[in-house]
mmCIF file of C-alpha atoms and ligand atoms in Angstrom:
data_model
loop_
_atom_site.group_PDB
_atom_site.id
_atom_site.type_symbol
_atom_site.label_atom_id
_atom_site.label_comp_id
_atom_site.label_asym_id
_atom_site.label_seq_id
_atom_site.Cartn_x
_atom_site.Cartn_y
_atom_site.Cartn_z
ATOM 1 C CA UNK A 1 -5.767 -23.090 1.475
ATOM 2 C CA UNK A 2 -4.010 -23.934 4.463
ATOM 3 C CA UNK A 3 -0.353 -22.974 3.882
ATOM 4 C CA UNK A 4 0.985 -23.237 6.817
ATOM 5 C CA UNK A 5 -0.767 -25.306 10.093
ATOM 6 C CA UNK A 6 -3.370 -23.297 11.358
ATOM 7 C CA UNK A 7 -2.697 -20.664 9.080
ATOM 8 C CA UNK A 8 -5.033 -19.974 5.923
ATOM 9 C CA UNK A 9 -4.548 -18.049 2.512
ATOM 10 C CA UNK A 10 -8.090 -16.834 0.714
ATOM 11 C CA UNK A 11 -7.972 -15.421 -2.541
ATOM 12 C CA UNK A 12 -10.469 -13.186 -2.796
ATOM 13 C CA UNK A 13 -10.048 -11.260 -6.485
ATOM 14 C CA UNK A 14 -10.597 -7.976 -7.558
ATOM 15 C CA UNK A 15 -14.111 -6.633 -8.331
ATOM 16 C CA UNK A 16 -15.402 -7.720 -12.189
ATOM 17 C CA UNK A 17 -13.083 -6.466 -14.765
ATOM 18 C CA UNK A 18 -9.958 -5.802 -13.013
ATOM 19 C CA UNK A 19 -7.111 -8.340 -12.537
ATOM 20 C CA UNK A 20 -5.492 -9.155 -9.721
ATOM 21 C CA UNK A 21 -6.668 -10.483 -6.070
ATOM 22 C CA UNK A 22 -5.616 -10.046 -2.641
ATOM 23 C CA UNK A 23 -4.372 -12.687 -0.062
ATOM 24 C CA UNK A 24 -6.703 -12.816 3.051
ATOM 25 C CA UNK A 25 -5.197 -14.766 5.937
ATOM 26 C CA UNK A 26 -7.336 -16.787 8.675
ATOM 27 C CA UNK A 27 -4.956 -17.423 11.637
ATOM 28 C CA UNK A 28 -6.808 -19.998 13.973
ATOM 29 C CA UNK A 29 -6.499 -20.125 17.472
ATOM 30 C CA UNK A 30 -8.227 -21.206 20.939
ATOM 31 C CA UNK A 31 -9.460 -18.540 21.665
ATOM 32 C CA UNK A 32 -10.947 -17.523 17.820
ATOM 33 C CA UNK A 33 -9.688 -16.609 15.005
ATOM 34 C CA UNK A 34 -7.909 -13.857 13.632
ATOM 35 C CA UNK A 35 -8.350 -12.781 10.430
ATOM 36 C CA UNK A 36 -5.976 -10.454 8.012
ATOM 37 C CA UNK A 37 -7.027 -7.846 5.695
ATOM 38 C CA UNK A 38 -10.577 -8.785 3.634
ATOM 39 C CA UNK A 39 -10.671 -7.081 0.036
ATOM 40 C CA UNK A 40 -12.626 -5.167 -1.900
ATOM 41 C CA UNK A 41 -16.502 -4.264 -0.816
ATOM 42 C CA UNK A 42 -17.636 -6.245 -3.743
ATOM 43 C CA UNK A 43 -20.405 -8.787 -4.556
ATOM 44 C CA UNK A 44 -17.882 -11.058 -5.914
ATOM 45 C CA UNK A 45 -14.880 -10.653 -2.858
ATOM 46 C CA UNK A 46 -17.542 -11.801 -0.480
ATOM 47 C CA UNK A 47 -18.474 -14.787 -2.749
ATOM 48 C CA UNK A 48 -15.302 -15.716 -2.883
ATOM 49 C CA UNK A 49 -14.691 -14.789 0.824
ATOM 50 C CA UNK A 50 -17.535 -17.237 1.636
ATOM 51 C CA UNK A 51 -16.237 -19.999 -0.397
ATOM 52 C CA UNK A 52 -12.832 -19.977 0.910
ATOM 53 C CA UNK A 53 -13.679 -20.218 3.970
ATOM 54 C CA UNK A 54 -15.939 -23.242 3.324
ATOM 55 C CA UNK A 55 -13.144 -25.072 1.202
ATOM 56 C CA UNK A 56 -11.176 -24.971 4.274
ATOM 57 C CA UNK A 57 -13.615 -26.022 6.883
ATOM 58 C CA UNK A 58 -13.218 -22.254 8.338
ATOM 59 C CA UNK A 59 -16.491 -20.858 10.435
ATOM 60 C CA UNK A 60 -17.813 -17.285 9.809
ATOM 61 C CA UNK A 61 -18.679 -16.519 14.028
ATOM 62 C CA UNK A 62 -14.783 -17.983 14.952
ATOM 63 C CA UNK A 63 -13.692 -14.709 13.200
ATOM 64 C CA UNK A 64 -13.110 -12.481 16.603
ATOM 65 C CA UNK A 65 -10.474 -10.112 15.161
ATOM 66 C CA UNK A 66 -10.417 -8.531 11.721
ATOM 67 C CA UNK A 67 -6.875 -7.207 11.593
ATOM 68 C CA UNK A 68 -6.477 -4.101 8.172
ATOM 69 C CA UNK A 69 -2.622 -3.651 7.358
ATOM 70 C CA UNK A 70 -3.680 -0.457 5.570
ATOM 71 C CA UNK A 71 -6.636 1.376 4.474
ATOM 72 C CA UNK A 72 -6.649 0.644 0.878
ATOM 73 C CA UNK A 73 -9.757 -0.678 -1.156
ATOM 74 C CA UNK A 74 -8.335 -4.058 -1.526
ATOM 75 C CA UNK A 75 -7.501 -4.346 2.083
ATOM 76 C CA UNK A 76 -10.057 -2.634 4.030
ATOM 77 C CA UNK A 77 -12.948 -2.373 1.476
ATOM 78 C CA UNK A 78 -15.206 -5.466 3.016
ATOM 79 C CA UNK A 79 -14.018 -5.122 6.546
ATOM 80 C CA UNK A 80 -17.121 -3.432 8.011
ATOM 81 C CA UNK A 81 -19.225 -6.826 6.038
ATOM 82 C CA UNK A 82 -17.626 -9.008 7.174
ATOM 83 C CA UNK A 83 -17.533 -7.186 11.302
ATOM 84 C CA UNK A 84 -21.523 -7.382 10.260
ATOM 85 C CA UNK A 85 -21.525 -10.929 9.275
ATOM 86 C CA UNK A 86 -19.402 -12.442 12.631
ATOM 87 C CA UNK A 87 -19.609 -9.249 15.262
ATOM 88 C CA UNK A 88 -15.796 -9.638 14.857
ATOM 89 C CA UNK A 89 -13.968 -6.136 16.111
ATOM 90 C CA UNK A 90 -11.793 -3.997 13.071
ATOM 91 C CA UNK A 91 -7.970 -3.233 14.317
ATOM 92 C CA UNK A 92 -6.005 -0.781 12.813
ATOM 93 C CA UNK A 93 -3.462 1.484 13.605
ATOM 94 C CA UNK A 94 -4.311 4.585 14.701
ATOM 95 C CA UNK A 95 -2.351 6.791 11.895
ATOM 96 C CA UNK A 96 -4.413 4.793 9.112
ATOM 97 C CA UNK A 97 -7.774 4.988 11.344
ATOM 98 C CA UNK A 98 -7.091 8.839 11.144
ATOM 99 C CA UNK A 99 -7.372 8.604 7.283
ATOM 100 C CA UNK A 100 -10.617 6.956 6.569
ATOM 101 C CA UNK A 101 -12.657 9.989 6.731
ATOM 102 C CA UNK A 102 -10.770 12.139 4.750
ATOM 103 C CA UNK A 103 -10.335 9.909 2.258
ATOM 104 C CA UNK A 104 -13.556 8.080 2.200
ATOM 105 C CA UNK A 105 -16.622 10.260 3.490
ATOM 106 C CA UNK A 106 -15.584 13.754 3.497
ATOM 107 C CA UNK A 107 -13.331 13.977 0.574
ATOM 108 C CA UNK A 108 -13.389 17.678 -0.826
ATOM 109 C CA UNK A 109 -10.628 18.912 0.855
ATOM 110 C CA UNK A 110 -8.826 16.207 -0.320
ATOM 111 C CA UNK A 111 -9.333 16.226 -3.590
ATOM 112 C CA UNK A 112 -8.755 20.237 -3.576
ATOM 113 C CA UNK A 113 -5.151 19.555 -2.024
ATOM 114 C CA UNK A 114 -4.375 17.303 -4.654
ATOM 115 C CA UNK A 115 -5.214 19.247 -8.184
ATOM 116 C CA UNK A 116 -3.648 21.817 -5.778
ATOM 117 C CA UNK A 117 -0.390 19.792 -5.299
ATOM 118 C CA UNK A 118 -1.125 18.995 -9.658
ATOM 119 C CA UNK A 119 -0.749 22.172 -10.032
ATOM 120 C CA UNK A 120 2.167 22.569 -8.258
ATOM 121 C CA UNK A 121 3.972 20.023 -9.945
ATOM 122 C CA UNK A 122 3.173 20.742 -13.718
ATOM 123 C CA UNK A 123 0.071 18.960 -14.985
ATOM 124 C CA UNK A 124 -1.286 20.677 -17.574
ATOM 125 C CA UNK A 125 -4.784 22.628 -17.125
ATOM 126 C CA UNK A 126 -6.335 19.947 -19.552
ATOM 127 C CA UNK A 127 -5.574 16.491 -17.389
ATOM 128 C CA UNK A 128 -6.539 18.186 -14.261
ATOM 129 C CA UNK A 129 -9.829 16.632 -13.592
ATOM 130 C CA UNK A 130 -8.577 13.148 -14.703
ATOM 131 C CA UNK A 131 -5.722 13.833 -12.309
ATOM 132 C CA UNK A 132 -7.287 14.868 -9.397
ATOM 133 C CA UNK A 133 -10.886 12.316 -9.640
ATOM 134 C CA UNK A 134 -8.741 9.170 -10.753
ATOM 135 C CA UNK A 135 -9.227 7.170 -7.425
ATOM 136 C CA UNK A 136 -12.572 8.456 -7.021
ATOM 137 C CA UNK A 137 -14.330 5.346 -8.287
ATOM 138 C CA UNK A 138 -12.899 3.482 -6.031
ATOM 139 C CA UNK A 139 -15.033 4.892 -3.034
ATOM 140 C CA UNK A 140 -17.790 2.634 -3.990
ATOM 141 C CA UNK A 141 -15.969 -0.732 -3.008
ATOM 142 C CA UNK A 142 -15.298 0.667 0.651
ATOM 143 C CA UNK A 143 -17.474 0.694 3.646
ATOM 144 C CA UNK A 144 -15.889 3.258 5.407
ATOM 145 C CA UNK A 145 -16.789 2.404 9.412
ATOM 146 C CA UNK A 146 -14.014 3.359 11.830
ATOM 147 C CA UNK A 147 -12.172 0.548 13.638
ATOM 148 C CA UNK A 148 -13.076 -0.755 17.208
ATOM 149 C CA UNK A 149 -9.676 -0.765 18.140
ATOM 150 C CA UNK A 150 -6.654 1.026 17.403
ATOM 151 C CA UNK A 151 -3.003 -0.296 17.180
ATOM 152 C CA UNK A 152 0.152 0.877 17.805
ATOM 153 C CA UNK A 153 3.595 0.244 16.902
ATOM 154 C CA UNK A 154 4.767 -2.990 19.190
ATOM 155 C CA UNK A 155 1.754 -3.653 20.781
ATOM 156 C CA UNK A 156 0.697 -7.679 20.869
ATOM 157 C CA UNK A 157 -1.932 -9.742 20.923
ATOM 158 C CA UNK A 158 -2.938 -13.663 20.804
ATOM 159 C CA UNK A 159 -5.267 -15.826 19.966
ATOM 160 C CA UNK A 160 -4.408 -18.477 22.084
ATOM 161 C CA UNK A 161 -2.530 -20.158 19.657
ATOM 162 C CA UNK A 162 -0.600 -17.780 17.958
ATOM 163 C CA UNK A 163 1.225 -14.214 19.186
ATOM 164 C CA UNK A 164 1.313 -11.272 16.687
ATOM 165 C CA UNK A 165 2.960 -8.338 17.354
ATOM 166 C CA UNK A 166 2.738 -5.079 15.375
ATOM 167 C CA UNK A 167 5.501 -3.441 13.481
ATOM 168 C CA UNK A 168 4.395 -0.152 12.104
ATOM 169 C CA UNK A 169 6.055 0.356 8.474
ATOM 170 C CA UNK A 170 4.864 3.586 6.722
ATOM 171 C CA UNK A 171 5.871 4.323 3.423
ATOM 172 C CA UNK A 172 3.338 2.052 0.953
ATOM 173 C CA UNK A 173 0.284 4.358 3.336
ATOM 174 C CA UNK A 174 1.665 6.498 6.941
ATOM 175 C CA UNK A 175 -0.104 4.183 8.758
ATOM 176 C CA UNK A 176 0.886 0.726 7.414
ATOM 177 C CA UNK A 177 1.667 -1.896 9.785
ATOM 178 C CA UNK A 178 3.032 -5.567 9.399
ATOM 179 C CA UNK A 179 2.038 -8.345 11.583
ATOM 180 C CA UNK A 180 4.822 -10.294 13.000
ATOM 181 C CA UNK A 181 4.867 -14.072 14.756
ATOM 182 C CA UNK A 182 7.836 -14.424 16.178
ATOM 183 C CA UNK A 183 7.595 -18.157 17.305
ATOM 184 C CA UNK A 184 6.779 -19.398 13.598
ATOM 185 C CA UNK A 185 8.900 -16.332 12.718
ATOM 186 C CA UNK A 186 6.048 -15.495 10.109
ATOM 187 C CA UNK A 187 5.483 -12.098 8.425
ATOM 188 C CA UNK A 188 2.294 -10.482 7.548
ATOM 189 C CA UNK A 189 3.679 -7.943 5.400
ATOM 190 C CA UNK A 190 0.584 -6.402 3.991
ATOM 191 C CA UNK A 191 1.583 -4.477 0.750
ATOM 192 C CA UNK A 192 4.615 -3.546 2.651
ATOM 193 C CA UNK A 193 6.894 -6.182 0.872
ATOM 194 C CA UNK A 194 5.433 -8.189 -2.190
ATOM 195 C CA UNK A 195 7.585 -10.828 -4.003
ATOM 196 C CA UNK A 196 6.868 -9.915 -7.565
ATOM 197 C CA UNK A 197 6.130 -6.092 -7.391
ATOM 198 C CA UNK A 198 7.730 -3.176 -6.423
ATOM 199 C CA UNK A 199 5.322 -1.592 -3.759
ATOM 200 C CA UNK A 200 3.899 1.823 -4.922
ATOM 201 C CA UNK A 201 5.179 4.829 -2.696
ATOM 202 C CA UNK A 202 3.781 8.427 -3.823
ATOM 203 C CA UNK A 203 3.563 11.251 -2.295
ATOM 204 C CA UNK A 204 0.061 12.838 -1.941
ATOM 205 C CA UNK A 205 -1.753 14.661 0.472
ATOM 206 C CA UNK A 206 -2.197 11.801 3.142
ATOM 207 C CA UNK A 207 1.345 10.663 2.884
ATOM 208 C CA UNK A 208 3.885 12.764 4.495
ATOM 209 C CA UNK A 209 6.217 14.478 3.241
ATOM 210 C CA UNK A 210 9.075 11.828 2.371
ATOM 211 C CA UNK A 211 7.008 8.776 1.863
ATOM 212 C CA UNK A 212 9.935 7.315 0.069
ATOM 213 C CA UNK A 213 12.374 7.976 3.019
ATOM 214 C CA UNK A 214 9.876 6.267 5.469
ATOM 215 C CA UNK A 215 9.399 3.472 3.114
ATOM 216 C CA UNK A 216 13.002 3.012 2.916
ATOM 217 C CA UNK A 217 13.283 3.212 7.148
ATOM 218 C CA UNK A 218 10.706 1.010 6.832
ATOM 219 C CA UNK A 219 12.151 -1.845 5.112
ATOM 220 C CA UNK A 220 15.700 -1.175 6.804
ATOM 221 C CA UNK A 221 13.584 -1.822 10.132
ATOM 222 C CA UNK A 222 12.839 -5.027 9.180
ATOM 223 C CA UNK A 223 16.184 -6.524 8.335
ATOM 224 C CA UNK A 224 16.537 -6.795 12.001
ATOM 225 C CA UNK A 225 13.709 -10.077 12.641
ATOM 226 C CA UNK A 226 14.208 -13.536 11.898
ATOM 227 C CA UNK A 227 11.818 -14.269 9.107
ATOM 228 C CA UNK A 228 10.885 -17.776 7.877
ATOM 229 C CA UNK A 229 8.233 -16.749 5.767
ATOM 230 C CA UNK A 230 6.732 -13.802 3.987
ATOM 231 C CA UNK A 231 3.085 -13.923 3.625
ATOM 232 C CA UNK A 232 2.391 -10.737 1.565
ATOM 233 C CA UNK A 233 -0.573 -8.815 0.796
ATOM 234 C CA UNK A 234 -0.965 -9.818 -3.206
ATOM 235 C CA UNK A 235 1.584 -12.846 -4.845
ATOM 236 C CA UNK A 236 3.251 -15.956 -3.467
ATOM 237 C CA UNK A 237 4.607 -16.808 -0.085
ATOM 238 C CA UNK A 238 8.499 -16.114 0.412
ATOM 239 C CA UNK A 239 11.368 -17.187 2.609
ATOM 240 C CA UNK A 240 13.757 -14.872 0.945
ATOM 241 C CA UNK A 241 12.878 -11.594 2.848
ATOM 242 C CA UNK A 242 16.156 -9.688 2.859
ATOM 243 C CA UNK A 243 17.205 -10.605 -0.674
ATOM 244 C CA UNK A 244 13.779 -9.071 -1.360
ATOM 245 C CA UNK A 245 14.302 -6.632 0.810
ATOM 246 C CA UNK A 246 17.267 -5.322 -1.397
ATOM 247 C CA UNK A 247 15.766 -5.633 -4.733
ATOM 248 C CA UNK A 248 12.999 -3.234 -3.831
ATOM 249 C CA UNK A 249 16.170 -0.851 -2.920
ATOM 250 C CA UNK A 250 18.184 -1.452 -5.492
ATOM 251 C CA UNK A 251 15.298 -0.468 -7.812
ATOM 252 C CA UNK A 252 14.652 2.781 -5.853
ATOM 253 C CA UNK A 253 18.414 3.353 -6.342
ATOM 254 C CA UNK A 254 18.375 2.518 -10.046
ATOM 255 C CA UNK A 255 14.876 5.144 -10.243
ATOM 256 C CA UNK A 256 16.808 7.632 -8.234
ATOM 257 C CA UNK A 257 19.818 7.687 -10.773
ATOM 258 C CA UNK A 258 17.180 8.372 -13.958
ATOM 259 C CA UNK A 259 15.891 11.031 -12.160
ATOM 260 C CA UNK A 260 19.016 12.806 -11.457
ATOM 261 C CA UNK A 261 19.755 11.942 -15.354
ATOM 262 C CA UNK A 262 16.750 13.503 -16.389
ATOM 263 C CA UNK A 263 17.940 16.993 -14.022
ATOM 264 C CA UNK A 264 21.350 16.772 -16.269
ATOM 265 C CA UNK A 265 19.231 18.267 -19.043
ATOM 266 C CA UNK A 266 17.876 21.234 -17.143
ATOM 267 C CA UNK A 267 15.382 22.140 -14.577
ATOM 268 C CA UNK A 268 11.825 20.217 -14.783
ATOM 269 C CA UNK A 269 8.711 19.888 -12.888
ATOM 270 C CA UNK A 270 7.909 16.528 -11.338
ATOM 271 C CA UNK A 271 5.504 16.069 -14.750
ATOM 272 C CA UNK A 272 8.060 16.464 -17.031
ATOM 273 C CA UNK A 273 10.863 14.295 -15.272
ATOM 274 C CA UNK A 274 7.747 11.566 -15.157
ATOM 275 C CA UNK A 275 7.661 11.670 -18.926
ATOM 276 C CA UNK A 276 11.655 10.792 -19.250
ATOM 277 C CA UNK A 277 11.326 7.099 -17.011
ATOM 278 C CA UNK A 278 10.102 3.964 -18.246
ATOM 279 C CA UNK A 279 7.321 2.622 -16.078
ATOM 280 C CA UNK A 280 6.071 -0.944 -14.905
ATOM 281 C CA UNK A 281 9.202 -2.241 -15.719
ATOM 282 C CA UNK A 282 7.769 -5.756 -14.713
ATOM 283 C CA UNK A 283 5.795 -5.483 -17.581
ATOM 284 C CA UNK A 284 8.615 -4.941 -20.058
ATOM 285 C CA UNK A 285 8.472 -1.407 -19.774
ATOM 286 C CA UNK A 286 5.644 1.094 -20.697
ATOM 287 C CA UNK A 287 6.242 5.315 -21.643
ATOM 288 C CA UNK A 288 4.413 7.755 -19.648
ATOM 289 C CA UNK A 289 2.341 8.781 -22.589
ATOM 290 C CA UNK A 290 0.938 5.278 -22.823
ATOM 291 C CA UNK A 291 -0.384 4.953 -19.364
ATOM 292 C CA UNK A 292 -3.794 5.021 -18.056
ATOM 293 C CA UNK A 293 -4.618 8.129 -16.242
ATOM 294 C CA UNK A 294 -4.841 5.976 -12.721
ATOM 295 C CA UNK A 295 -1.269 4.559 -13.666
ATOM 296 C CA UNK A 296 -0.534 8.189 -14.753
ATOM 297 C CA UNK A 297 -0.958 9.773 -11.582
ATOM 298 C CA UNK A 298 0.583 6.728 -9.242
ATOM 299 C CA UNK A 299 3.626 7.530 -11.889
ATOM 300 C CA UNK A 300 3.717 11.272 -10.862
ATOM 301 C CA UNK A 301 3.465 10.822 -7.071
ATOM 302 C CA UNK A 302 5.886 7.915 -7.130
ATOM 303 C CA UNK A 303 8.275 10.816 -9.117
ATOM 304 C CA UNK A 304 7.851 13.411 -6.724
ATOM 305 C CA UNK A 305 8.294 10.955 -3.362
ATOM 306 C CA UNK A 306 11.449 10.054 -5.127
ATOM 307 C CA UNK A 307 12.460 13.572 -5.747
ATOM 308 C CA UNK A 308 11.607 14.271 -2.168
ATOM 309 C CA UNK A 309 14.332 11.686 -1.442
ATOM 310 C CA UNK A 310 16.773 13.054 -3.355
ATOM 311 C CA UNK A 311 16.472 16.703 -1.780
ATOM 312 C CA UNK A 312 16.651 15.060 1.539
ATOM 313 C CA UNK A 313 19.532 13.419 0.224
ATOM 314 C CA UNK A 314 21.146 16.948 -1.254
ATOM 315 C CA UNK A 315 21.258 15.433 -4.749
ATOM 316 C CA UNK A 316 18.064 17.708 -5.934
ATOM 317 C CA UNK A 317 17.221 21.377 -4.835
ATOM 318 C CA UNK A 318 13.538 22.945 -6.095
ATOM 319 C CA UNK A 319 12.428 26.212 -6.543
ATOM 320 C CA UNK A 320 8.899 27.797 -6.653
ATOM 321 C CA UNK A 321 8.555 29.452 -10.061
ATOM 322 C CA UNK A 322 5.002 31.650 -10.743
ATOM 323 C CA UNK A 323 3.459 28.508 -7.976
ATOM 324 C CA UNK A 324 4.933 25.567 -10.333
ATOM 325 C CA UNK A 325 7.862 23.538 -8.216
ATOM 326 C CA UNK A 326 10.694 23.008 -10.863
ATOM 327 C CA UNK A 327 13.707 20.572 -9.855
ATOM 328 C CA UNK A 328 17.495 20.738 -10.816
ATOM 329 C CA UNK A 329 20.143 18.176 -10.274
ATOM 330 C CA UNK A 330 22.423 19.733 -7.226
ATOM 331 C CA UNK A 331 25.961 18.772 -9.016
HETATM 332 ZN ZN1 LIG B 401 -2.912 -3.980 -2.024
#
């Protein structure tokens, strides 16, 4: 669909099974087209990839740039298909291009650091495994090629038509980065900022060590461009960004203040506190206990970047007991 002139939105969904799709955006221009994030390396995205772009009268070989906003499935998966379809050159920034090995080919060292890291932070001996190989089926709906270029924060390009400039915004992944047109004052804001969901920031072993307080710079950094409109990642087009901008911080706020209630009662590993909060509450509200082990792990990494937080903060101190990192409230 064309939502704005000149500037297409393609649904492509998730791969059979799973709910949920992923905007892909086709900016035209004179001198080709640049194209924004591409889904899932899936049978069906491409179908649906194809389609879209013949709904909207869109060729395959104008495609010169494929731009990734992050190396997640949903957003880099097809990339290298669709570079092998059109010749079109993959631009990322060079943080995320750094983590596509790691993550994607040669992935035992990762996977070591995080049931080390579970260890660490309480899971019991029993949902190791499912904690540590939850993502691992994922790896089949990337093609994990390295980019042709790599970005950095501020740097610009055009396509003849349109200007985008790069605003790094770690937090969601280190080396997220929105895409910014500052004559239509549009926003390409990846996974960054997302009208109906709060963004999931957790700490793991390709994160940093305060995810949270880099997501939080991250959205404070863009408070300072004039915005029109959002085009996000998953969900519907915005104008709204800073009201947006403070619900997603006034929920981290609101999480930050159950934590610290859940330290009133005594020390606790980053499991236990995760047991004590009420999850997806855009869903009404589900217990720890309830969730799926993939939700169960995003639930313990999103506790522990927020606990990270709050010891950068001074609200939290830890201590290293027999290798398990317990928590206490500072005051
Ligand atoms: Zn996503």
């Amino acid at each position: 669909m064309e939502i704005i002139k000149g500037i297409h939105q393609l649904k492509i969904p998730f791969p059979k099974g799973m709910p949920g799709d992923v905007n892909v955006y086709i900016i035209e221009g004179n001198d080709g087209n640049i194209m924004i994030d591409s889904g899932w390396d899936s049978q069906e995205s491409l179908g649906a990839f194809g389609e879209g772009l013949k709904a909207d009268r869109l060729k395959l070989r104008d495609i010169k740039t494929i731009v990734i906003t992050h190396i997640h499935p949903d957003h880099y998966g097809l990339a290298s298909k669709v570079k092998q379809l059109c010749g079109a050159k993959v631009a990322m920034d060079k943080i995320e291009a750094g983590l596509i090995s790691p993550r994607y080919k040669d992935f035992t060292e990762l996977l070591k650091r995080v049931e080390e890291e579970a260890k660490r932070n309480g899971i019991p001996e029993t949902e190791l495994p499912d904690f540590r190989d939850a993502s691992l089926w994922m790896n089949k709906f990337v093609a994990p090629e390295p980019p042709d270029v790599l970005l950095d924060d501020g740097d610009r390009f055009s396509n003849g038509s349109f200007e985008i400039q790069v605003i790094r915004t770690p937090g969601h992944s280190p080396g997220h980065i929105c895409l910014y047109e500052p004559k239509k004052r549009l926003l390409f804001s990846g996974d960054h900022v997302l009208y109906e969901t709060t963004p999931h920031v957790g700490f793991n072993p390709q994160s940093g060590d305060n995810p949270l307080g880099d997501y939080v710079s991250s959205l404070q950094k863009l408070t300072n461009i004039k915005v029109s409109f959002v085009l996000p990642g998953h969900g519907p087009v915005f104008n709204s960004l800073n009201l947006r901008v403070e619900g997603i911080l006034h929920h981290h706020e609101e999480r930050k203040r159950q934590i610290v209630r859940a330290l009133d009662r005594g020390s606790k590993t980053a499991y236990q506190v995760a047991q004590e909060i009420t999850w997806m509450p855009e869903e009404g509200g589900v217990a720890f206990k309830d969730l799926a082990p993939w939700d169960r792990r995003l639930a313990v990494m999103e506790t522990i970047a927020h606990l990270k937080l709050l010891a950068t903060e001074g609200k939290v101190a830890s201590v290293d007991m027999d290798g398990v990192c317990l928590y206490l409230a500072k005051d």
